[in-house]
Amino acid sequence: MSQDFPASAGLLSSVEAIAPQFVSIRRSIHAHPELAFEEQRTSDLVASTLEGLGYKVHRGLGSTGVVGQLTKGNGSKAIGIRADMDALPIQERTGLDYASTLPGKMHACGHDGHTAILLCAARYLAQSVDFNGTLNLIFQPAEENEGGALRMVDEGLFDLFPCDEIYALHNAPGLPVGKMAISPGPAMASFDRVTIRLHGRSAHGAMPHHGIDPMQCAASIVLGLQSIVTREIDALHAAVITVGSIQAGEVYNIVPESALLKIGVRTLDLAVRTLVEKRIRQFVEGQAQSYQLNCEIDYLHKYPVLVNHPAQTEYAREAAIRLLGADNVSQRTPTMGSEDFAYMLQKRPGAYIRLGNGVGEDGGCMVHNPLYDFNDKALTIGAAFWSHLVQSYLR
């Protein structure tokens, strides 16, 4: 949709002037990572920063979530911007001066950067922009597999803080700093967890005919599951089935009594998601029966497909072009990673944007890696983008 955007000249330099404060905040968060629903220190820092900027602060949604609200003028429009705050259970190996001080915990996905970006934008919007409406800044806990977004929504996020539209971004290693990417439609995959328990009968390894071996069945399941993707799903429709763990037995010469398989399933389409679940259940049950085993299947639906709404995607794209130039804003093909911002997009129209984190040694290390670090050069770009988007929307 065509928009009458305000001029963005000078915005990047204005935000860059205040960015050092938030680089320091980002590195402080990085040094003190907190896992899902444990983000107490981070929440305290976010809340105190917002209060100092004049935002009305609400705490406790989703346990450790923070929402900062700022209203200017008498406009009725309201926009929401989300940043995630949680870290990952990874041992950091960057050797940075501000590396994690907590063993086994690390900001390996850049949520420290996302939080600092939104705080930087919060300052600029509070102190340097006259808008007409309501700005809701949503600092979400537990994005990493624990569904903090759903918990905030279920606890009344959009009832307490009505939003006409909702937006979020994520850093993108491999995309140069100063570039952004966004596309309408499915942008990130659904994610389901499948736990399979096979129950047989133990026996001496020298006399396996006295037992019922779950390992044979487990091996058959691992190989056979891939035929669902390669032979039953349209090749133009994405699906991924990953057997991430097999646990069975402990010694060389005993047929184990049981086997446990842990499987991840990702799709970009609800119909494919439904079909894959149906066929996994049928296939596993059939395999177990053929090997004379009993089986239990626990199929847990986690995150839905993240779908960018067309009008809001175009709005964000135009804002990015106004800020960075058309050559620096590209289409983004869907990825099979998952993101619980999908729950918010099910409730309100909006879009999810990729922010360049750098290439090669300058920010190119992929996320969920012990050597990853958010590129501080991207902080100014992200904060200026949020500032421009909000100022445009609440003119």
GROMACS .gro file of C-alpha atoms in nm:
model
  395
    1MET     CA    1   0.000   0.000   0.000
    2SER     CA    2   0.127   0.347  -0.081
    3GLN     CA    3   0.212   0.562   0.218
    4ASP     CA    4   0.288   0.929   0.272
    5PHE     CA    5   0.602   0.880   0.479
    6PRO     CA    6   0.769   1.164   0.665
    7ALA     CA    7   1.118   1.262   0.560
    8SER     CA    8   1.390   1.034   0.700
    9ALA     CA    9   1.686   1.257   0.619
   10GLY     CA   10   1.911   1.288   0.922
   11LEU     CA   11   1.733   1.013   1.115
   12LEU     CA   12   2.022   0.766   1.099
   13SER     CA   13   2.273   1.025   1.220
   14SER     CA   14   2.038   1.137   1.499
   15VAL     CA   15   1.992   0.782   1.623
   16GLU     CA   16   2.363   0.710   1.585
   17ALA     CA   17   2.437   0.995   1.825
   18ILE     CA   18   2.247   0.823   2.107
   19ALA     CA   19   2.338   0.465   2.013
   20PRO     CA   20   2.651   0.428   2.235
   21GLN     CA   21   2.436   0.426   2.550
   22PHE     CA   22   2.242   0.131   2.413
   23VAL     CA   23   2.547  -0.054   2.289
   24SER     CA   24   2.659  -0.047   2.653
   25ILE     CA   25   2.318  -0.175   2.763
   26ARG     CA   26   2.331  -0.449   2.500
   27ARG     CA   27   2.671  -0.567   2.620
   28SER     CA   28   2.555  -0.563   2.982
   29ILE     CA   29   2.261  -0.784   2.888
   30HIS     CA   30   2.495  -1.007   2.689
   31ALA     CA   31   2.721  -1.054   2.991
   32HIS     CA   32   2.424  -1.156   3.207
   33PRO     CA   33   2.212  -1.389   2.993
   34GLU     CA   34   1.888  -1.528   3.132
   35LEU     CA   35   1.693  -1.825   3.001
   36ALA     CA   36   1.320  -1.845   2.933
   37PHE     CA   37   1.103  -1.695   3.208
   38GLU     CA   38   1.416  -1.616   3.411
   39GLU     CA   39   1.472  -1.268   3.259
   40GLN     CA   40   1.444  -1.080   3.589
   41ARG     CA   41   1.759  -0.869   3.561
   42THR     CA   42   1.687  -0.789   3.199
   43SER     CA   43   1.328  -0.694   3.282
   44ASP     CA   44   1.446  -0.469   3.563
   45LEU     CA   45   1.686  -0.294   3.327
   46VAL     CA   46   1.421  -0.253   3.056
   47ALA     CA   47   1.158  -0.125   3.300
   48SER     CA   48   1.387   0.128   3.466
   49THR     CA   49   1.506   0.258   3.128
   50LEU     CA   50   1.151   0.301   2.999
   51GLU     CA   51   1.035   0.469   3.319
   52GLY     CA   52   1.323   0.714   3.293
   53LEU     CA   53   1.204   0.804   2.944
   54GLY     CA   54   0.849   0.875   3.057
   55TYR     CA   55   0.679   0.552   2.948
   56LYS     CA   56   0.398   0.398   3.149
   57VAL     CA   57   0.541   0.057   3.241
   58HIS     CA   58   0.348  -0.265   3.301
   59ARG     CA   59   0.525  -0.575   3.431
   60GLY     CA   60   0.434  -0.937   3.484
   61LEU     CA   61   0.270  -1.042   3.157
   62GLY     CA   62   0.421  -1.375   3.068
   63SER     CA   63   0.593  -1.378   3.408
   64THR     CA   64   0.888  -1.154   3.320
   65GLY     CA   65   0.745  -0.957   3.028
   66VAL     CA   66   0.752  -0.577   3.017
   67VAL     CA   67   0.530  -0.340   2.819
   68GLY     CA   68   0.610   0.028   2.788
   69GLN     CA   69   0.330   0.254   2.669
   70LEU     CA   70   0.361   0.612   2.547
   71THR     CA   71   0.072   0.824   2.421
   72LYS     CA   72   0.109   1.159   2.252
   73GLY     CA   73  -0.169   1.376   2.114
   74ASN     CA   74  -0.526   1.254   2.091
   75GLY     CA   75  -0.499   1.011   1.799
   76SER     CA   76  -0.683   0.680   1.824
   77LYS     CA   77  -0.428   0.466   1.637
   78ALA     CA   78  -0.201   0.229   1.830
   79ILE     CA   79   0.101   0.029   1.717
   80GLY     CA   80   0.295  -0.249   1.889
   81ILE     CA   81   0.665  -0.332   1.849
   82ARG     CA   82   0.803  -0.652   2.003
   83ALA     CA   83   1.154  -0.743   2.112
   84ASP     CA   84   1.253  -1.077   2.268
   85MET     CA   85   1.479  -1.093   2.576
   86ASP     CA   86   1.578  -1.454   2.652
   87ALA     CA   87   1.909  -1.633   2.604
   88LEU     CA   88   2.001  -1.993   2.520
   89PRO     CA   89   2.153  -2.283   2.719
   90ILE     CA   90   2.485  -2.266   2.530
   91GLN     CA   91   2.839  -2.228   2.661
   92GLU     CA   92   2.983  -1.913   2.502
   93ARG     CA   93   3.324  -1.936   2.330
   94THR     CA   94   3.364  -1.585   2.184
   95GLY     CA   95   3.630  -1.463   2.426
   96LEU     CA   96   3.474  -1.116   2.421
   97ASP     CA   97   3.533  -0.867   2.701
   98TYR     CA   98   3.158  -0.872   2.765
   99ALA     CA   99   3.112  -1.248   2.718
  100SER     CA  100   2.862  -1.434   2.931
  101THR     CA  101   2.951  -1.447   3.300
  102LEU     CA  102   2.710  -1.737   3.356
  103PRO     CA  103   2.831  -2.087   3.263
  104GLY     CA  104   2.608  -2.266   3.015
  105LYS     CA  105   2.404  -1.957   2.928
  106MET     CA  106   2.457  -1.729   2.630
  107HIS     CA  107   2.288  -1.472   2.409
  108ALA     CA  108   2.350  -1.679   2.098
  109CYS     CA  109   2.054  -1.550   1.898
  110GLY     CA  110   2.088  -1.173   1.936
  111HIS     CA  111   1.795  -1.108   2.166
  112ASP     CA  112   2.024  -0.879   2.363
  113GLY     CA  113   2.056  -0.675   2.044
  114HIS     CA  114   1.682  -0.677   1.976
  115THR     CA  115   1.614  -0.548   2.327
  116ALA     CA  116   1.876  -0.273   2.298
  117ILE     CA  117   1.747  -0.171   1.955
  118LEU     CA  118   1.395  -0.120   2.089
  119LEU     CA  119   1.520   0.071   2.394
  120CYS     CA  120   1.721   0.300   2.166
  121ALA     CA  121   1.412   0.361   1.953
  122ALA     CA  122   1.213   0.420   2.271
  123ARG     CA  123   1.443   0.705   2.367
  124TYR     CA  124   1.440   0.866   2.026
  125LEU     CA  125   1.062   0.843   1.994
  126ALA     CA  126   1.005   0.980   2.343
  127GLN     CA  127   1.247   1.270   2.317
  128SER     CA  128   1.267   1.364   1.950
  129VAL     CA  129   0.940   1.276   1.776
  130ASP     CA  130   0.595   1.431   1.796
  131PHE     CA  131   0.343   1.164   1.704
  132ASN     CA  132  -0.032   1.135   1.745
  133GLY     CA  133  -0.146   0.808   1.901
  134THR     CA  134  -0.024   0.527   2.124
  135LEU     CA  135   0.302   0.334   2.109
  136ASN     CA  136   0.324  -0.004   2.285
  137LEU     CA  137   0.674  -0.147   2.325
  138ILE     CA  138   0.652  -0.519   2.408
  139PHE     CA  139   0.957  -0.685   2.565
  140GLN     CA  140   0.880  -1.055   2.553
  141PRO     CA  141   1.032  -1.339   2.754
  142ALA     CA  142   1.086  -1.698   2.646
  143GLU     CA  143   1.090  -1.686   2.267
  144GLU     CA  144   1.327  -1.982   2.249
  145ASN     CA  145   1.093  -2.283   2.238
  146GLU     CA  146   0.887  -2.187   2.544
  147GLY     CA  147   0.614  -1.976   2.385
  148GLY     CA  148   0.643  -1.652   2.579
  149ALA     CA  149   0.443  -1.471   2.309
  150LEU     CA  150   0.148  -1.706   2.349
  151ARG     CA  151   0.160  -1.666   2.725
  152MET     CA  152   0.153  -1.286   2.697
  153VAL     CA  153  -0.138  -1.303   2.453
  154ASP     CA  154  -0.330  -1.547   2.673
  155GLU     CA  155  -0.278  -1.321   2.974
  156GLY     CA  156  -0.444  -1.031   2.794
  157LEU     CA  157  -0.167  -0.845   2.610
  158PHE     CA  158  -0.393  -0.701   2.342
  159ASP     CA  159  -0.679  -0.638   2.582
  160LEU     CA  160  -0.460  -0.432   2.811
  161PHE     CA  161  -0.262  -0.274   2.527
  162PRO     CA  162  -0.474  -0.260   2.212
  163CYS     CA  163  -0.266  -0.259   1.895
  164ASP     CA  164  -0.398  -0.199   1.547
  165GLU     CA  165  -0.082  -0.351   1.404
  166ILE     CA  166   0.218  -0.538   1.546
  167TYR     CA  167   0.579  -0.566   1.423
  168ALA     CA  168   0.904  -0.742   1.517
  169LEU     CA  169   1.250  -0.790   1.369
  170HIS     CA  170   1.534  -1.040   1.392
  171ASN     CA  171   1.900  -1.002   1.307
  172ALA     CA  172   2.018  -1.196   1.002
  173PRO     CA  173   2.379  -1.317   0.981
  174GLY     CA  174   2.480  -1.337   0.616
  175LEU     CA  175   2.285  -1.022   0.528
  176PRO     CA  176   2.514  -0.716   0.530
  177VAL     CA  177   2.467  -0.446   0.792
  178GLY     CA  178   2.261  -0.166   0.643
  179LYS     CA  179   2.030  -0.403   0.457
  180MET     CA  180   1.687  -0.537   0.548
  181ALA     CA  181   1.466  -0.810   0.402
  182ILE     CA  182   1.096  -0.886   0.421
  183SER     CA  183   0.835  -1.078   0.222
  184PRO     CA  184   0.459  -1.130   0.257
  185GLY     CA  185   0.302  -1.463   0.341
  186PRO     CA  186   0.464  -1.757   0.523
  187ALA     CA  187   0.802  -1.640   0.652
  188MET     CA  188   0.897  -1.898   0.915
  189ALA     CA  189   0.793  -2.257   0.970
  190SER     CA  190   0.567  -2.422   1.222
  191PHE     CA  191   0.742  -2.640   1.477
  192ASP     CA  192   0.614  -2.959   1.641
  193ARG     CA  193   0.781  -3.201   1.883
  194VAL     CA  194   0.717  -3.573   1.858
  195THR     CA  195   0.819  -3.816   2.131
  196ILE     CA  196   0.797  -4.186   2.048
  197ARG     CA  197   0.834  -4.463   2.305
  198LEU     CA  198   0.877  -4.820   2.182
  199HIS     CA  199   0.822  -5.100   2.435
  200GLY     CA  200   0.965  -5.447   2.371
  201ARG     CA  201   1.124  -5.720   2.585
  202SER     CA  202   1.484  -5.735   2.700
  203ALA     CA  203   1.704  -6.036   2.634
  204HIS     CA  204   2.066  -6.149   2.636
  205GLY     CA  205   2.247  -6.033   2.324
  206ALA     CA  206   2.352  -6.391   2.250
  207MET     CA  207   1.986  -6.505   2.253
  208PRO     CA  208   1.790  -6.221   2.095
  209HIS     CA  209   1.506  -6.457   2.000
  210HIS     CA  210   1.398  -6.448   2.365
  211GLY     CA  211   1.336  -6.074   2.342
  212ILE     CA  212   1.151  -5.821   2.128
  213ASP     CA  213   1.405  -5.571   2.004
  214PRO     CA  214   1.295  -5.204   1.986
  215MET     CA  215   1.623  -5.102   1.820
  216GLN     CA  216   1.533  -5.268   1.491
  217CYS     CA  217   1.206  -5.081   1.484
  218ALA     CA  218   1.372  -4.752   1.582
  219ALA     CA  219   1.619  -4.787   1.294
  220SER     CA  220   1.338  -4.861   1.051
  221ILE     CA  221   1.143  -4.558   1.172
  222VAL     CA  222   1.442  -4.326   1.132
  223LEU     CA  223   1.496  -4.429   0.772
  224GLY     CA  224   1.132  -4.462   0.675
  225LEU     CA  225   1.014  -4.127   0.806
  226GLN     CA  226   1.201  -3.946   0.530
  227SER     CA  227   0.981  -4.113   0.269
  228ILE     CA  228   0.694  -3.900   0.400
  229VAL     CA  229   0.884  -3.588   0.292
  230THR     CA  230   1.030  -3.724  -0.032
  231ARG     CA  231   0.735  -3.927  -0.159
  232GLU     CA  232   0.416  -3.794   0.001
  233ILE     CA  233   0.463  -3.416   0.016
  234ASP     CA  234   0.451  -3.202  -0.297
  235ALA     CA  235   0.811  -3.114  -0.379
  236LEU     CA  236   0.707  -2.747  -0.399
  237HIS     CA  237   0.582  -2.755  -0.038
  238ALA     CA  238   0.846  -2.758   0.236
  239ALA     CA  239   0.857  -3.006   0.521
  240VAL     CA  240   1.141  -3.118   0.747
  241ILE     CA  241   1.141  -3.421   0.976
  242THR     CA  242   1.446  -3.438   1.204
  243VAL     CA  243   1.519  -3.731   1.435
  244GLY     CA  244   1.725  -3.551   1.695
  245SER     CA  245   1.767  -3.823   1.955
  246ILE     CA  246   1.749  -4.199   2.003
  247GLN     CA  247   1.789  -4.332   2.355
  248ALA     CA  248   1.799  -4.707   2.411
  249GLY     CA  249   2.007  -4.950   2.613
  250GLU     CA  250   2.342  -4.902   2.785
  251VAL     CA  251   2.562  -5.203   2.715
  252TYR     CA  252   2.688  -5.413   2.423
  253ASN     CA  253   2.526  -5.749   2.488
  254ILE     CA  254   2.171  -5.679   2.605
  255VAL     CA  255   1.870  -5.627   2.383
  256PRO     CA  256   1.711  -5.316   2.537
  257GLU     CA  257   1.358  -5.324   2.667
  258SER     CA  258   1.258  -4.986   2.524
  259ALA     CA  259   1.365  -4.707   2.293
  260LEU     CA  260   1.287  -4.336   2.297
  261LEU     CA  261   1.294  -4.118   1.983
  262LYS     CA  262   1.269  -3.738   1.979
  263ILE     CA  263   1.165  -3.583   1.650
  264GLY     CA  264   1.122  -3.226   1.526
  265VAL     CA  265   0.877  -3.144   1.247
  266ARG     CA  266   0.865  -2.817   1.051
  267THR     CA  267   0.630  -2.706   0.773
  268LEU     CA  268   0.520  -2.383   0.603
  269ASP     CA  269   0.157  -2.479   0.540
  270LEU     CA  270  -0.126  -2.591   0.770
  271ALA     CA  271  -0.243  -2.862   0.531
  272VAL     CA  272   0.110  -3.005   0.508
  273ARG     CA  273   0.145  -2.984   0.885
  274THR     CA  274  -0.177  -3.184   0.929
  275LEU     CA  275  -0.077  -3.444   0.669
  276VAL     CA  276   0.269  -3.496   0.819
  277GLU     CA  277   0.123  -3.556   1.165
  278LYS     CA  278  -0.130  -3.805   1.028
  279ARG     CA  279   0.134  -3.999   0.835
  280ILE     CA  280   0.389  -4.002   1.119
  281ARG     CA  281   0.129  -4.151   1.351
  282GLN     CA  282   0.023  -4.412   1.095
  283PHE     CA  283   0.379  -4.501   0.999
  284VAL     CA  284   0.510  -4.537   1.355
  285GLU     CA  285   0.210  -4.739   1.470
  286GLY     CA  286   0.246  -4.966   1.164
  287GLN     CA  287   0.617  -5.017   1.222
  288ALA     CA  288   0.565  -5.096   1.589
  289GLN     CA  289   0.299  -5.352   1.506
  290SER     CA  290   0.518  -5.517   1.242
  291TYR     CA  291   0.796  -5.558   1.500
  292GLN     CA  292   0.554  -5.681   1.770
  293LEU     CA  293   0.610  -5.373   1.986
  294ASN     CA  294   0.382  -5.145   2.179
  295CYS     CA  295   0.427  -4.775   2.113
  296GLU     CA  296   0.327  -4.438   2.257
  297ILE     CA  297   0.326  -4.121   2.047
  298ASP     CA  298   0.324  -3.779   2.211
  299TYR     CA  299   0.270  -3.520   1.935
  300LEU     CA  300   0.307  -3.167   2.069
  301HIS     CA  301   0.214  -2.871   1.850
  302LYS     CA  302   0.454  -2.589   1.929
  303TYR     CA  303   0.480  -2.273   1.717
  304PRO     CA  304   0.248  -2.210   1.421
  305VAL     CA  305   0.363  -2.087   1.081
  306LEU     CA  306   0.463  -1.721   1.099
  307VAL     CA  307   0.264  -1.542   0.830
  308ASN     CA  308   0.338  -1.181   0.733
  309HIS     CA  309   0.024  -0.987   0.644
  310PRO     CA  310   0.046  -0.836   0.293
  311ALA     CA  311  -0.051  -0.474   0.368
  312GLN     CA  312   0.169  -0.448   0.678
  313THR     CA  313   0.459  -0.615   0.496
  314GLU     CA  314   0.436  -0.359   0.219
  315TYR     CA  315   0.416  -0.080   0.476
  316ALA     CA  316   0.732  -0.202   0.652
  317ARG     CA  317   0.907  -0.250   0.318
  318GLU     CA  318   0.829   0.106   0.210
  319ALA     CA  319   0.950   0.241   0.545
  320ALA     CA  320   1.277   0.049   0.505
  321ILE     CA  321   1.321   0.180   0.151
  322ARG     CA  322   1.263   0.538   0.267
  323LEU     CA  323   1.528   0.490   0.533
  324LEU     CA  324   1.791   0.282   0.351
  325GLY     CA  325   1.716   0.306  -0.022
  326ALA     CA  326   1.560   0.047  -0.251
  327ASP     CA  327   1.893  -0.125  -0.321
  328ASN     CA  328   1.921  -0.214   0.047
  329VAL     CA  329   1.578  -0.371   0.092
  330SER     CA  330   1.516  -0.717  -0.052
  331GLN     CA  331   1.268  -1.001  -0.060
  332ARG     CA  332   1.332  -1.279   0.191
  333THR     CA  333   1.257  -1.640   0.111
  334PRO     CA  334   1.090  -1.835   0.393
  335THR     CA  335   1.313  -2.015   0.641
  336MET     CA  336   1.243  -2.339   0.823
  337GLY     CA  337   1.332  -2.186   1.159
  338SER     CA  338   1.043  -2.102   1.390
  339GLU     CA  339   0.943  -1.793   1.589
  340ASP     CA  340   0.665  -1.748   1.844
  341PHE     CA  341   0.586  -1.398   1.720
  342ALA     CA  342   0.359  -1.607   1.497
  343TYR     CA  343   0.109  -1.615   1.785
  344MET     CA  344   0.089  -1.236   1.791
  345LEU     CA  345   0.043  -1.224   1.415
  346GLN     CA  346  -0.252  -1.461   1.452
  347LYS     CA  347  -0.421  -1.198   1.669
  348ARG     CA  348  -0.319  -0.874   1.498
  349PRO     CA  349  -0.202  -0.784   1.146
  350GLY     CA  350   0.166  -0.713   1.119
  351ALA     CA  351   0.502  -0.820   0.984
  352TYR     CA  352   0.837  -0.970   1.082
  353ILE     CA  353   1.148  -0.810   0.933
  354ARG     CA  354   1.506  -0.932   0.889
  355LEU     CA  355   1.788  -0.692   0.984
  356GLY     CA  356   2.136  -0.743   0.840
  357ASN     CA  357   2.389  -0.856   1.100
  358GLY     CA  358   2.689  -0.876   0.869
  359VAL     CA  359   2.887  -1.123   0.661
  360GLY     CA  360   3.205  -1.321   0.713
  361GLU     CA  361   3.395  -1.235   1.028
  362ASP     CA  362   3.194  -0.916   1.075
  363GLY     CA  363   2.867  -1.059   1.208
  364GLY     CA  364   2.832  -1.355   0.975
  365CYS     CA  365   2.841  -1.630   1.238
  366MET     CA  366   2.505  -1.806   1.243
  367VAL     CA  367   2.278  -1.787   1.546
  368HIS     CA  368   2.262  -2.067   1.808
  369ASN     CA  369   2.638  -2.098   1.779
  370PRO     CA  370   2.883  -2.056   2.073
  371LEU     CA  371   3.085  -1.808   1.862
  372TYR     CA  372   2.791  -1.586   1.765
  373ASP     CA  373   2.761  -1.221   1.866
  374PHE     CA  374   2.511  -0.953   1.772
  375ASN     CA  375   2.677  -0.687   1.554
  376ASP     CA  376   2.654  -0.351   1.731
  377LYS     CA  377   2.680  -0.177   1.392
  378ALA     CA  378   2.325  -0.298   1.325
  379LEU     CA  379   2.180  -0.134   1.636
  380THR     CA  380   2.153   0.212   1.480
  381ILE     CA  381   1.987   0.070   1.167
  382GLY     CA  382   1.728  -0.123   1.367
  383ALA     CA  383   1.648   0.164   1.605
  384ALA     CA  384   1.617   0.413   1.318
  385PHE     CA  385   1.386   0.175   1.134
  386TRP     CA  386   1.154   0.140   1.434
  387SER     CA  387   1.159   0.516   1.484
  388HIS     CA  388   1.072   0.581   1.122
  389LEU     CA  389   0.800   0.313   1.114
  390VAL     CA  390   0.631   0.443   1.430
  391GLN     CA  391   0.657   0.808   1.331
  392SER     CA  392   0.506   0.723   0.993
  393TYR     CA  393   0.222   0.519   1.140
  394LEU     CA  394   0.130   0.766   1.413
  395ARG     CA  395   0.155   1.087   1.209
   0.00000   0.00000   0.00000
